C-alpha cells in the first residue's frame, strides 16, 4: 500500500511498470553483458516522454513534479540500473540546470531537444585529479573574441559515449579558485571536442562512462550557462537534484533485490521445504523490505523538499546516503539468499550487487554526503 502517492502518481507508477516489463527488463542482462550503450532504451524512454520529466511542457518536457521523477527513476532502475542512470543524468544534471540558469535562446536551442529526447546530455565536472574536490578542477576556459577556448580532460562522464551536448565546467581564472569556475554548454560537434577512453566498470556497465578531451575546444560565448564564476554553484546545486535521482535509483535496485529474493526463496527447496520457510532467510527479507521502505520515504521527502524552491542539500544528501547504503546492504544479503546462484550471471542478483556499489560513489561519495549532512546539522540542527 502506498499512502503517499496521488492517484495520478499511482497511475504513472503502474504505467511505468508495464512499460519497463515490456521494453526495458528483457534487455537488461544483455546490455550489461555486452557493455553496449543502449541507444534503443533512450529512444524508448523518449517515446514515453521520460527525458525531461520535470521540464515544463512549453520547453519540451512533461511538466511533472519531483516525486513523479523519483517514481520513474525507481521503476527504470528496478529493471535496469544502467538505463536508470542514463535517464537520470539527462533529467537532473543537464535539463535541470538549463531550466534553472539557461537564457531564453539556450532553452530554445538545447533544453527543448534534450527534454524531448531528440538530444542526449552529459555532465562533465570530474577530472583525474578533481573528484570529491570538485573545486580543484583544472580545465581552462580562455576568452578569445566571441568564443571561449576550453582545454582539459574530463573523466567518468556518464552518457559520454553518446551525448550530443555536454555541460562542461572550466575555469576562466585558476587564481580565483572556485569563484573562477564557469559552466559551458558544449556540443559534441564543436571543433576540439573529442571522446576519449571508455571505462570498463564493475557495474552499470553500459552507461557509457567516457573521458572527454577538450583541445582548445571552440565554444561560443553565448553558450556560457549563467554568469562567469557561477559554475561551481551551478554544479553543486545541480548535484542536489542529481542526488535525489541516485537515491531513487538505489531504491529501485534494493526493490529489485527484494523481488528476486522473494521469488527465489519461495521456489528453492532445501532440507525438504522452500528456503523462504527458514527464519534466517525471512529475517534477511524483512530487513531488506524495511530498509527499502525507509529509503523510499527519505527519497520522497527529498523530492518534496526539491519542490519547495528552498535549498534542499541536506534532504538530498540524507536520502542519497541512506538509499545507496541500503541498496548495498540489500544486495549483499540478496547474494547470500541465493548462495552459489547469487554469484553467477544466470541470475540477476550479482548484477544488482555490482550496480548497487556505484550508488555509494557517484554524484558524491557516501563520505561527501556525510560531510554535507554534518555541516547542516552542526549549523542548523536536524530538520
Ligand atoms: N547549492 C548552491 N550553492 C552551493 C551548494 C549547493 N548545494 N553547495 C555549495 N554551494 C556554494 C557555497 O555556498 C559556496 O559559495 P560562496 O563561495 O559564494 O560562499 C560555493 O558553492 C563553494 O562551496 P563550498 O566552499 O562548500 O565548496 P567546497 O569546495 O568545500 O566543496 C563539497 C563542497 C560538498 C565537497 C562539494 O565539492 C561536493 O559535493 N563534492 C562532490 C562532487 C560530486 O558530487 N561529484 C560528482 C560528479 S558528477 C557525477 O558523478 C555524475 C555522473 O556522471 C553520474
Tab-separated table of C-alpha atoms and ligand atoms in Angstrom:
chain	number	residue	atom	x	y	z
A	1	UNK	CA	0.000	0.000	0.000
A	2	UNK	CA	1.341	3.421	-0.810
A	3	UNK	CA	-0.418	6.177	1.088
A	4	UNK	CA	1.893	8.923	-0.083
A	5	UNK	CA	1.196	8.968	-3.798
A	6	UNK	CA	-1.636	10.805	-5.514
A	7	UNK	CA	-3.923	8.885	-7.865
A	8	UNK	CA	-2.019	10.416	-10.777
A	9	UNK	CA	1.325	9.259	-9.371
A	10	UNK	CA	-0.026	5.747	-8.764
A	11	UNK	CA	-1.173	5.656	-12.364
A	12	UNK	CA	2.269	6.830	-13.512
A	13	UNK	CA	3.876	4.055	-11.429
A	14	UNK	CA	1.588	1.449	-12.945
A	15	UNK	CA	2.197	2.721	-16.471
A	16	UNK	CA	5.944	2.645	-15.876
A	17	UNK	CA	5.821	-0.930	-14.562
A	18	UNK	CA	4.030	-2.096	-17.692
A	19	UNK	CA	6.451	-0.200	-19.944
A	20	UNK	CA	9.548	-1.415	-18.104
A	21	UNK	CA	8.409	-5.066	-18.061
A	22	UNK	CA	7.880	-4.980	-21.809
A	23	UNK	CA	10.632	-2.695	-23.089
A	24	UNK	CA	13.467	-2.433	-20.568
A	25	UNK	CA	13.753	-5.511	-18.329
A	26	UNK	CA	14.084	-8.081	-21.147
A	27	UNK	CA	17.297	-6.397	-22.389
A	28	UNK	CA	18.942	-5.555	-19.051
A	29	UNK	CA	21.166	-8.640	-18.720
A	30	UNK	CA	22.246	-8.451	-22.339
A	31	UNK	CA	23.297	-4.783	-22.330
A	32	UNK	CA	25.128	-5.394	-19.055
A	33	UNK	CA	26.968	-8.381	-20.533
A	34	UNK	CA	27.793	-6.645	-23.805
A	35	UNK	CA	28.614	-3.291	-22.155
A	36	UNK	CA	26.766	-1.656	-25.018
A	37	UNK	CA	25.261	1.817	-24.549
A	38	UNK	CA	21.513	1.184	-25.034
A	39	UNK	CA	20.539	3.880	-27.534
A	40	UNK	CA	17.303	1.970	-28.149
A	41	UNK	CA	16.369	2.364	-24.450
A	42	UNK	CA	16.952	6.102	-24.712
A	43	UNK	CA	14.610	6.166	-27.699
A	44	UNK	CA	12.001	4.095	-25.839
A	45	UNK	CA	12.212	6.412	-22.834
A	46	UNK	CA	11.947	9.441	-25.131
A	47	UNK	CA	8.819	7.914	-26.694
A	48	UNK	CA	7.390	7.693	-23.155
A	49	UNK	CA	8.305	11.385	-22.521
A	50	UNK	CA	10.788	10.464	-19.775
A	51	UNK	CA	13.810	12.515	-20.843
A	52	UNK	CA	12.610	15.866	-19.459
A	53	UNK	CA	10.224	14.789	-16.729
A	54	UNK	CA	10.277	17.992	-14.662
A	55	UNK	CA	10.741	20.353	-17.593
A	56	UNK	CA	7.578	22.376	-18.317
A	57	UNK	CA	5.749	21.365	-21.482
A	58	UNK	CA	6.456	24.752	-23.116
A	59	UNK	CA	10.150	23.764	-23.052
A	60	UNK	CA	9.591	20.311	-24.486
A	61	UNK	CA	9.237	18.334	-21.238
A	62	UNK	CA	6.491	16.518	-19.353
A	63	UNK	CA	5.889	19.108	-16.636
A	64	UNK	CA	5.735	16.596	-13.805
A	65	UNK	CA	6.834	17.104	-10.204
A	66	UNK	CA	9.985	15.844	-8.472
A	67	UNK	CA	8.181	12.995	-6.712
A	68	UNK	CA	6.941	11.699	-10.064
A	69	UNK	CA	10.537	11.904	-11.270
A	70	UNK	CA	11.703	9.630	-8.414
A	71	UNK	CA	8.941	7.157	-9.300
A	72	UNK	CA	10.234	6.975	-12.875
A	73	UNK	CA	13.885	6.526	-11.881
A	74	UNK	CA	13.000	3.896	-9.273
A	75	UNK	CA	10.955	1.851	-11.727
A	76	UNK	CA	13.565	2.068	-14.508
A	77	UNK	CA	16.370	1.115	-12.112
A	78	UNK	CA	14.371	-1.757	-10.664
A	79	UNK	CA	14.684	-3.351	-14.090
A	80	UNK	CA	17.911	-1.831	-15.425
A	81	UNK	CA	20.075	0.463	-13.311
A	82	UNK	CA	22.110	1.416	-16.383
A	83	UNK	CA	19.018	2.850	-18.055
A	84	UNK	CA	18.053	4.476	-14.745
A	85	UNK	CA	21.256	6.493	-14.567
A	86	UNK	CA	21.253	7.425	-18.263
A	87	UNK	CA	17.779	8.927	-17.887
A	88	UNK	CA	18.611	10.473	-14.514
A	89	UNK	CA	21.689	12.283	-15.833
A	90	UNK	CA	19.791	13.757	-18.792
A	91	UNK	CA	16.984	14.911	-16.475
A	92	UNK	CA	18.756	16.004	-13.289
A	93	UNK	CA	22.187	17.013	-14.436
A	94	UNK	CA	21.504	18.563	-17.827
A	95	UNK	CA	17.856	19.599	-18.266
A	96	UNK	CA	17.504	20.902	-14.692
A	97	UNK	CA	20.433	23.384	-14.799
A	98	UNK	CA	19.422	24.533	-18.302
A	99	UNK	CA	15.939	25.221	-16.976
A	100	UNK	CA	17.239	26.982	-13.868
A	101	UNK	CA	20.081	29.020	-15.368
A	102	UNK	CA	19.626	28.981	-19.157
A	103	UNK	CA	18.845	32.035	-21.296
A	104	UNK	CA	15.739	32.071	-23.497
A	105	UNK	CA	17.890	31.166	-26.518
A	106	UNK	CA	19.682	28.347	-24.674
A	107	UNK	CA	16.356	26.895	-23.590
A	108	UNK	CA	15.063	27.001	-27.128
A	109	UNK	CA	18.211	25.580	-28.727
A	110	UNK	CA	19.231	22.971	-26.144
A	111	UNK	CA	16.657	22.386	-23.421
A	112	UNK	CA	13.798	21.697	-25.827
A	113	UNK	CA	15.511	18.892	-27.784
A	114	UNK	CA	17.134	17.469	-24.621
A	115	UNK	CA	13.809	17.322	-22.791
A	116	UNK	CA	12.106	15.823	-25.833
A	117	UNK	CA	14.792	13.149	-26.106
A	118	UNK	CA	15.964	14.375	-29.510
A	119	UNK	CA	19.387	15.102	-27.999
A	120	UNK	CA	21.201	13.403	-25.126
A	121	UNK	CA	23.141	15.282	-22.482
A	122	UNK	CA	26.013	14.603	-20.111
A	123	UNK	CA	27.595	16.416	-17.160
A	124	UNK	CA	31.351	16.896	-17.345
A	125	UNK	CA	32.650	18.020	-13.956
A	126	UNK	CA	35.035	15.319	-12.700
A	127	UNK	CA	38.700	15.296	-13.721
A	128	UNK	CA	41.503	12.845	-12.968
A	129	UNK	CA	42.603	14.998	-10.000
A	130	UNK	CA	39.271	16.613	-9.118
A	131	UNK	CA	36.661	14.098	-7.953
A	132	UNK	CA	35.276	14.752	-4.467
A	133	UNK	CA	37.177	18.047	-4.516
A	134	UNK	CA	35.278	19.416	-7.499
A	135	UNK	CA	36.617	22.949	-6.966
A	136	UNK	CA	40.141	21.682	-7.777
A	137	UNK	CA	39.307	21.241	-11.470
A	138	UNK	CA	41.994	22.393	-13.933
A	139	UNK	CA	40.128	22.607	-17.240
A	140	UNK	CA	40.745	26.115	-18.574
A	141	UNK	CA	38.405	28.435	-20.467
A	142	UNK	CA	40.170	31.221	-22.276
A	143	UNK	CA	38.117	34.045	-23.776
A	144	UNK	CA	39.087	34.666	-27.411
A	145	UNK	CA	36.930	37.211	-29.204
A	146	UNK	CA	33.380	35.881	-29.282
A	147	UNK	CA	34.400	32.390	-28.171
A	148	UNK	CA	35.863	30.575	-25.216
A	149	UNK	CA	38.592	28.024	-25.865
A	150	UNK	CA	38.279	25.107	-23.447
A	151	UNK	CA	41.243	22.851	-22.692
A	152	UNK	CA	41.343	19.912	-20.308
A	153	UNK	CA	40.264	16.333	-19.611
A	154	UNK	CA	37.004	15.208	-18.046
A	155	UNK	CA	36.590	11.631	-16.824
A	156	UNK	CA	33.852	9.204	-15.717
A	157	UNK	CA	31.315	11.157	-17.769
A	158	UNK	CA	28.083	9.124	-17.739
A	159	UNK	CA	26.433	9.204	-21.217
A	160	UNK	CA	29.773	10.482	-22.551
A	161	UNK	CA	29.745	7.834	-25.258
A	162	UNK	CA	26.534	9.008	-26.886
A	163	UNK	CA	25.889	12.553	-25.657
A	164	UNK	CA	25.205	15.313	-28.169
A	165	UNK	CA	25.670	18.021	-25.565
A	166	UNK	CA	27.951	18.239	-22.532
A	167	UNK	CA	27.641	20.621	-19.631
A	168	UNK	CA	31.329	21.366	-19.056
A	169	UNK	CA	32.808	23.098	-16.012
A	170	UNK	CA	36.012	25.031	-16.591
A	171	UNK	CA	37.978	27.858	-15.005
A	172	UNK	CA	38.469	31.260	-16.603
A	173	UNK	CA	40.911	32.171	-13.809
A	174	UNK	CA	42.551	29.477	-11.699
A	175	UNK	CA	43.800	32.053	-9.166
A	176	UNK	CA	40.179	32.762	-8.197
A	177	UNK	CA	39.797	29.120	-7.102
A	178	UNK	CA	36.109	28.101	-7.077
A	179	UNK	CA	34.981	31.618	-7.979
A	180	UNK	CA	36.809	31.281	-11.302
A	181	UNK	CA	34.720	28.292	-12.421
A	182	UNK	CA	32.056	28.689	-15.124
A	183	UNK	CA	29.621	26.336	-16.851
A	184	UNK	CA	29.502	25.897	-20.631
A	185	UNK	CA	27.103	24.166	-22.983
A	186	UNK	CA	29.348	22.259	-25.384
A	187	UNK	CA	28.118	20.407	-28.454
A	188	UNK	CA	29.988	17.222	-29.288
A	189	UNK	CA	30.460	18.593	-32.810
A	190	UNK	CA	32.330	21.738	-31.709
A	191	UNK	CA	35.936	21.864	-33.015
A	192	UNK	CA	38.326	20.492	-30.365
A	193	UNK	CA	35.780	18.169	-28.685
A	194	UNK	CA	36.872	14.534	-28.627
A	195	UNK	CA	35.659	11.417	-26.844
A	196	UNK	CA	38.496	9.550	-25.121
A	197	UNK	CA	38.674	6.208	-23.355
A	198	UNK	CA	35.519	4.418	-22.236
A	199	UNK	CA	35.783	2.897	-18.759
A	200	UNK	CA	35.315	-0.827	-18.139
A	201	UNK	CA	33.328	-0.868	-14.938
A	202	UNK	CA	32.227	-3.245	-12.184
A	203	UNK	CA	28.549	-2.300	-12.519
A	204	UNK	CA	26.187	-0.178	-14.644
A	205	UNK	CA	28.493	-1.407	-17.355
A	206	UNK	CA	26.628	0.098	-20.310
A	207	UNK	CA	26.124	3.724	-19.251
A	208	UNK	CA	28.928	4.985	-21.499
A	209	UNK	CA	31.280	6.411	-18.843
A	210	UNK	CA	33.765	8.148	-21.028
A	211	UNK	CA	36.668	10.508	-20.964
A	212	UNK	CA	36.038	13.794	-22.772
A	213	UNK	CA	39.058	15.593	-24.146
A	214	UNK	CA	38.840	19.319	-24.837
A	215	UNK	CA	41.649	20.571	-27.026
A	216	UNK	CA	41.132	24.339	-27.357
A	217	UNK	CA	37.520	23.436	-27.929
A	218	UNK	CA	35.765	26.401	-29.502
A	219	UNK	CA	32.618	27.333	-27.582
A	220	UNK	CA	30.585	30.447	-28.499
A	221	UNK	CA	30.316	32.955	-25.624
A	222	UNK	CA	26.527	32.609	-25.982
A	223	UNK	CA	26.955	29.070	-24.580
A	224	UNK	CA	28.136	30.250	-21.177
A	225	UNK	CA	25.485	28.989	-18.743
A	226	UNK	CA	24.689	31.542	-16.034
A	227	UNK	CA	27.331	34.154	-15.239
A	228	UNK	CA	31.107	33.798	-15.352
A	229	UNK	CA	32.313	32.499	-11.977
A	230	UNK	CA	28.936	30.936	-11.091
A	231	UNK	CA	29.968	27.481	-12.300
A	232	UNK	CA	30.652	25.702	-9.010
A	233	UNK	CA	27.371	26.899	-7.526
A	234	UNK	CA	25.580	25.682	-10.648
A	235	UNK	CA	27.354	22.324	-10.372
A	236	UNK	CA	26.680	21.819	-6.664
A	237	UNK	CA	23.065	22.981	-6.729
A	238	UNK	CA	22.526	20.727	-9.761
A	239	UNK	CA	24.042	17.801	-7.871
A	240	UNK	CA	21.447	18.238	-5.104
A	241	UNK	CA	18.819	17.242	-7.665
A	242	UNK	CA	21.097	14.572	-9.085
A	243	UNK	CA	21.435	13.012	-5.638
A	244	UNK	CA	17.659	12.703	-5.343
A	245	UNK	CA	17.751	10.817	-8.665
A	246	UNK	CA	20.531	8.499	-7.457
A	247	UNK	CA	18.626	7.873	-4.220
A	248	UNK	CA	15.670	6.786	-6.375
A	249	UNK	CA	17.973	4.602	-8.446
A	250	UNK	CA	19.271	2.939	-5.261
A	251	UNK	CA	15.708	2.333	-4.034
A	252	UNK	CA	14.945	0.689	-7.378
A	253	UNK	CA	17.958	-1.625	-7.057
A	254	UNK	CA	17.061	-2.513	-3.445
A	255	UNK	CA	13.488	-3.275	-4.526
A	256	UNK	CA	14.784	-5.490	-7.341
A	257	UNK	CA	16.880	-7.385	-4.784
A	258	UNK	CA	13.787	-7.899	-2.629
A	259	UNK	CA	11.700	-9.033	-5.624
A	260	UNK	CA	14.328	-11.588	-6.627
A	261	UNK	CA	14.977	-12.704	-3.032
A	262	UNK	CA	11.266	-13.429	-2.540
A	263	UNK	CA	10.917	-15.189	-5.892
A	264	UNK	CA	13.971	-17.373	-5.448
A	265	UNK	CA	13.439	-18.269	-1.786
A	266	UNK	CA	9.884	-19.423	-2.469
A	267	UNK	CA	10.917	-21.822	-5.214
A	268	UNK	CA	14.307	-23.044	-3.925
A	269	UNK	CA	13.835	-26.226	-1.900
A	270	UNK	CA	16.451	-27.381	0.621
A	271	UNK	CA	16.012	-29.779	3.553
A	272	UNK	CA	12.581	-30.653	2.141
A	273	UNK	CA	10.989	-27.197	2.069
A	274	UNK	CA	11.251	-23.828	0.325
A	275	UNK	CA	14.047	-21.827	1.938
A	276	UNK	CA	11.550	-18.962	2.493
A	277	UNK	CA	10.255	-21.080	5.384
A	278	UNK	CA	13.575	-20.765	7.211
A	279	UNK	CA	13.780	-17.910	9.665
A	280	UNK	CA	17.327	-16.992	8.606
A	281	UNK	CA	16.009	-16.170	5.125
A	282	UNK	CA	12.846	-14.494	6.441
A	283	UNK	CA	14.882	-12.131	8.594
A	284	UNK	CA	17.054	-11.124	5.673
A	285	UNK	CA	13.963	-10.431	3.548
A	286	UNK	CA	12.361	-8.489	6.406
A	287	UNK	CA	15.456	-6.307	6.831
A	288	UNK	CA	15.690	-5.618	3.100
A	289	UNK	CA	11.976	-4.727	2.952
A	290	UNK	CA	12.132	-2.427	5.973
A	291	UNK	CA	15.232	-0.549	4.873
A	292	UNK	CA	13.952	-0.193	1.312
A	293	UNK	CA	10.709	1.343	2.608
A	294	UNK	CA	12.698	3.765	4.769
A	295	UNK	CA	14.974	4.703	1.858
A	296	UNK	CA	11.936	5.307	-0.345
A	297	UNK	CA	10.348	7.602	2.249
A	298	UNK	CA	13.553	9.637	2.553
A	299	UNK	CA	13.715	9.866	-1.232
A	300	UNK	CA	10.106	11.063	-1.453
A	301	UNK	CA	10.833	13.619	1.266
A	302	UNK	CA	13.877	14.875	-0.622
A	303	UNK	CA	11.735	15.187	-3.761
A	304	UNK	CA	9.156	17.208	-1.829
A	305	UNK	CA	11.959	19.413	-0.464
A	306	UNK	CA	13.209	19.926	-4.023
A	307	UNK	CA	9.809	21.303	-4.965
A	308	UNK	CA	9.894	23.796	-2.080
A	309	UNK	CA	12.202	26.163	-4.034
A	310	UNK	CA	14.449	26.370	-0.960
A	311	UNK	CA	17.871	24.818	-0.619
A	312	UNK	CA	17.489	21.080	-0.018
A	313	UNK	CA	21.103	19.863	0.079
A	314	UNK	CA	20.521	18.246	3.490
A	315	UNK	CA	17.431	16.265	2.462
A	316	UNK	CA	19.085	15.197	-0.807
A	317	UNK	CA	22.269	14.004	0.909
A	318	UNK	CA	20.382	12.172	3.677
A	319	UNK	CA	18.284	10.344	1.070
A	320	UNK	CA	21.239	9.536	-1.184
A	321	UNK	CA	23.416	8.315	1.702
A	322	UNK	CA	20.753	6.100	3.228
A	323	UNK	CA	19.328	4.746	-0.023
A	324	UNK	CA	22.718	3.881	-1.534
A	325	UNK	CA	23.935	2.132	1.599
A	326	UNK	CA	20.558	0.355	1.790
A	327	UNK	CA	20.970	-0.893	-1.780
A	328	UNK	CA	24.445	-2.229	-0.992
A	329	UNK	CA	23.367	-3.939	2.240
A	330	UNK	CA	20.306	-5.363	0.479
A	331	UNK	CA	22.354	-6.698	-2.437
A	332	UNK	CA	24.885	-8.299	-0.073
A	333	UNK	CA	22.033	-10.126	1.664
A	334	UNK	CA	20.420	-10.878	-1.697
A	335	UNK	CA	23.517	-12.690	-2.949
A	336	UNK	CA	23.616	-14.622	0.334
A	337	UNK	CA	19.976	-15.717	-0.069
A	338	UNK	CA	20.732	-17.138	-3.497
A	339	UNK	CA	24.005	-18.701	-2.329
A	340	UNK	CA	26.001	-20.031	-5.293
A	341	UNK	CA	23.276	-18.887	-7.674
A	342	UNK	CA	23.700	-15.357	-6.350
A	343	UNK	CA	27.283	-15.414	-7.529
A	344	UNK	CA	26.735	-16.378	-11.151
A	345	UNK	CA	25.346	-14.387	-14.036
A	346	UNK	CA	22.484	-16.814	-14.825
A	347	UNK	CA	20.568	-14.933	-12.130
A	348	UNK	CA	20.242	-11.129	-11.894
A	349	UNK	CA	21.371	-10.849	-8.250
A	350	UNK	CA	25.071	-10.494	-8.985
A	351	UNK	CA	24.224	-7.611	-11.360
A	352	UNK	CA	22.210	-5.880	-8.645
A	353	UNK	CA	25.196	-6.318	-6.312
A	354	UNK	CA	27.586	-4.771	-8.858
A	355	UNK	CA	25.151	-1.994	-9.768
A	356	UNK	CA	24.415	-1.085	-6.125
A	357	UNK	CA	28.041	-0.255	-5.381
A	358	UNK	CA	28.263	2.770	-7.643
A	359	UNK	CA	25.359	4.494	-5.891
A	360	UNK	CA	27.713	4.900	-2.904
A	361	UNK	CA	30.266	6.583	-5.168
A	362	UNK	CA	28.913	8.752	-7.967
A	363	UNK	CA	27.271	12.147	-7.583
A	364	UNK	CA	29.170	12.426	-4.310
A	365	UNK	CA	30.549	9.509	-2.289
A	366	UNK	CA	28.930	8.488	0.987
A	367	UNK	CA	31.738	10.356	2.741
A	368	UNK	CA	30.850	13.580	0.865
A	369	UNK	CA	27.158	13.109	1.751
A	370	UNK	CA	28.145	12.762	5.438
A	371	UNK	CA	30.167	15.957	5.106
A	372	UNK	CA	27.169	17.867	3.712
A	373	UNK	CA	24.864	16.395	6.383
A	374	UNK	CA	27.263	17.135	9.252
A	375	UNK	CA	27.756	20.711	8.066
A	376	UNK	CA	23.986	21.185	8.062
A	377	UNK	CA	23.253	19.680	11.487
A	378	UNK	CA	26.156	21.498	13.111
A	379	UNK	CA	24.917	24.800	11.710
A	380	UNK	CA	21.137	24.471	11.745
A	381	UNK	CA	20.406	21.380	13.823
A	382	UNK	CA	18.410	18.453	12.446
A	383	UNK	CA	15.279	19.310	10.440
B	1	LIG	N1	23.764	24.760	-3.797
B	1	LIG	C1	24.129	26.044	-4.078
B	1	LIG	N2	25.345	26.536	-3.749
B	1	LIG	C2	26.200	25.709	-3.132
B	1	LIG	C3	25.881	24.373	-2.825
B	1	LIG	C4	24.605	23.895	-3.186
B	1	LIG	N3	24.238	22.648	-2.925
B	1	LIG	N4	26.927	23.798	-2.211
B	1	LIG	C5	27.886	24.741	-2.109
B	1	LIG	N5	27.435	25.901	-2.681
B	1	LIG	C6	28.163	27.166	-2.806
B	1	LIG	C7	28.689	27.648	-1.460
B	1	LIG	O1	27.754	28.470	-0.814
B	1	LIG	C8	29.937	28.426	-1.874
B	1	LIG	O2	29.564	29.681	-2.365
B	1	LIG	P1	30.287	31.043	-1.858
B	1	LIG	O3	31.730	30.918	-2.190
B	1	LIG	O4	29.592	32.150	-2.587
B	1	LIG	O5	30.073	31.086	-0.376
B	1	LIG	C9	30.447	27.639	-3.062
B	1	LIG	O6	29.330	26.928	-3.593
B	1	LIG	C10	31.522	26.632	-2.688
B	1	LIG	O7	31.017	25.843	-1.626
B	1	LIG	P2	31.983	25.084	-0.608
B	1	LIG	O8	33.036	26.049	-0.114
B	1	LIG	O9	31.149	24.369	0.384
B	1	LIG	O10	32.692	24.050	-1.620
B	1	LIG	P3	33.809	23.010	-1.381
B	1	LIG	O11	34.829	23.195	-2.411
B	1	LIG	O12	34.233	22.989	0.062
B	1	LIG	O13	33.049	21.627	-1.772
B	1	LIG	C11	31.756	19.655	-1.436
B	1	LIG	C12	32.000	21.131	-1.048
B	1	LIG	C13	30.499	19.245	-0.677
B	1	LIG	C14	32.922	18.774	-1.051
B	1	LIG	C15	31.497	19.567	-2.980
B	1	LIG	O14	32.688	19.841	-3.700
B	1	LIG	C16	30.982	18.238	-3.424
B	1	LIG	O15	29.784	17.996	-3.338
B	1	LIG	N6	31.870	17.339	-3.944
B	1	LIG	C17	31.455	16.117	-4.586
B	1	LIG	C18	31.444	16.306	-6.075
B	1	LIG	C19	30.489	15.343	-6.749
B	1	LIG	O16	29.436	15.035	-6.239
B	1	LIG	N7	30.864	14.927	-7.944
B	1	LIG	C20	30.015	14.096	-8.710
B	1	LIG	C21	30.448	14.155	-10.123
B	1	LIG	S1	29.168	14.129	-11.257
B	1	LIG	C22	28.685	12.527	-11.392
B	1	LIG	O17	29.031	11.640	-10.665
B	1	LIG	C23	27.669	12.409	-12.437
B	1	LIG	C24	27.598	11.149	-13.162
B	1	LIG	O18	28.198	11.003	-14.191
B	1	LIG	C25	26.652	10.126	-12.693
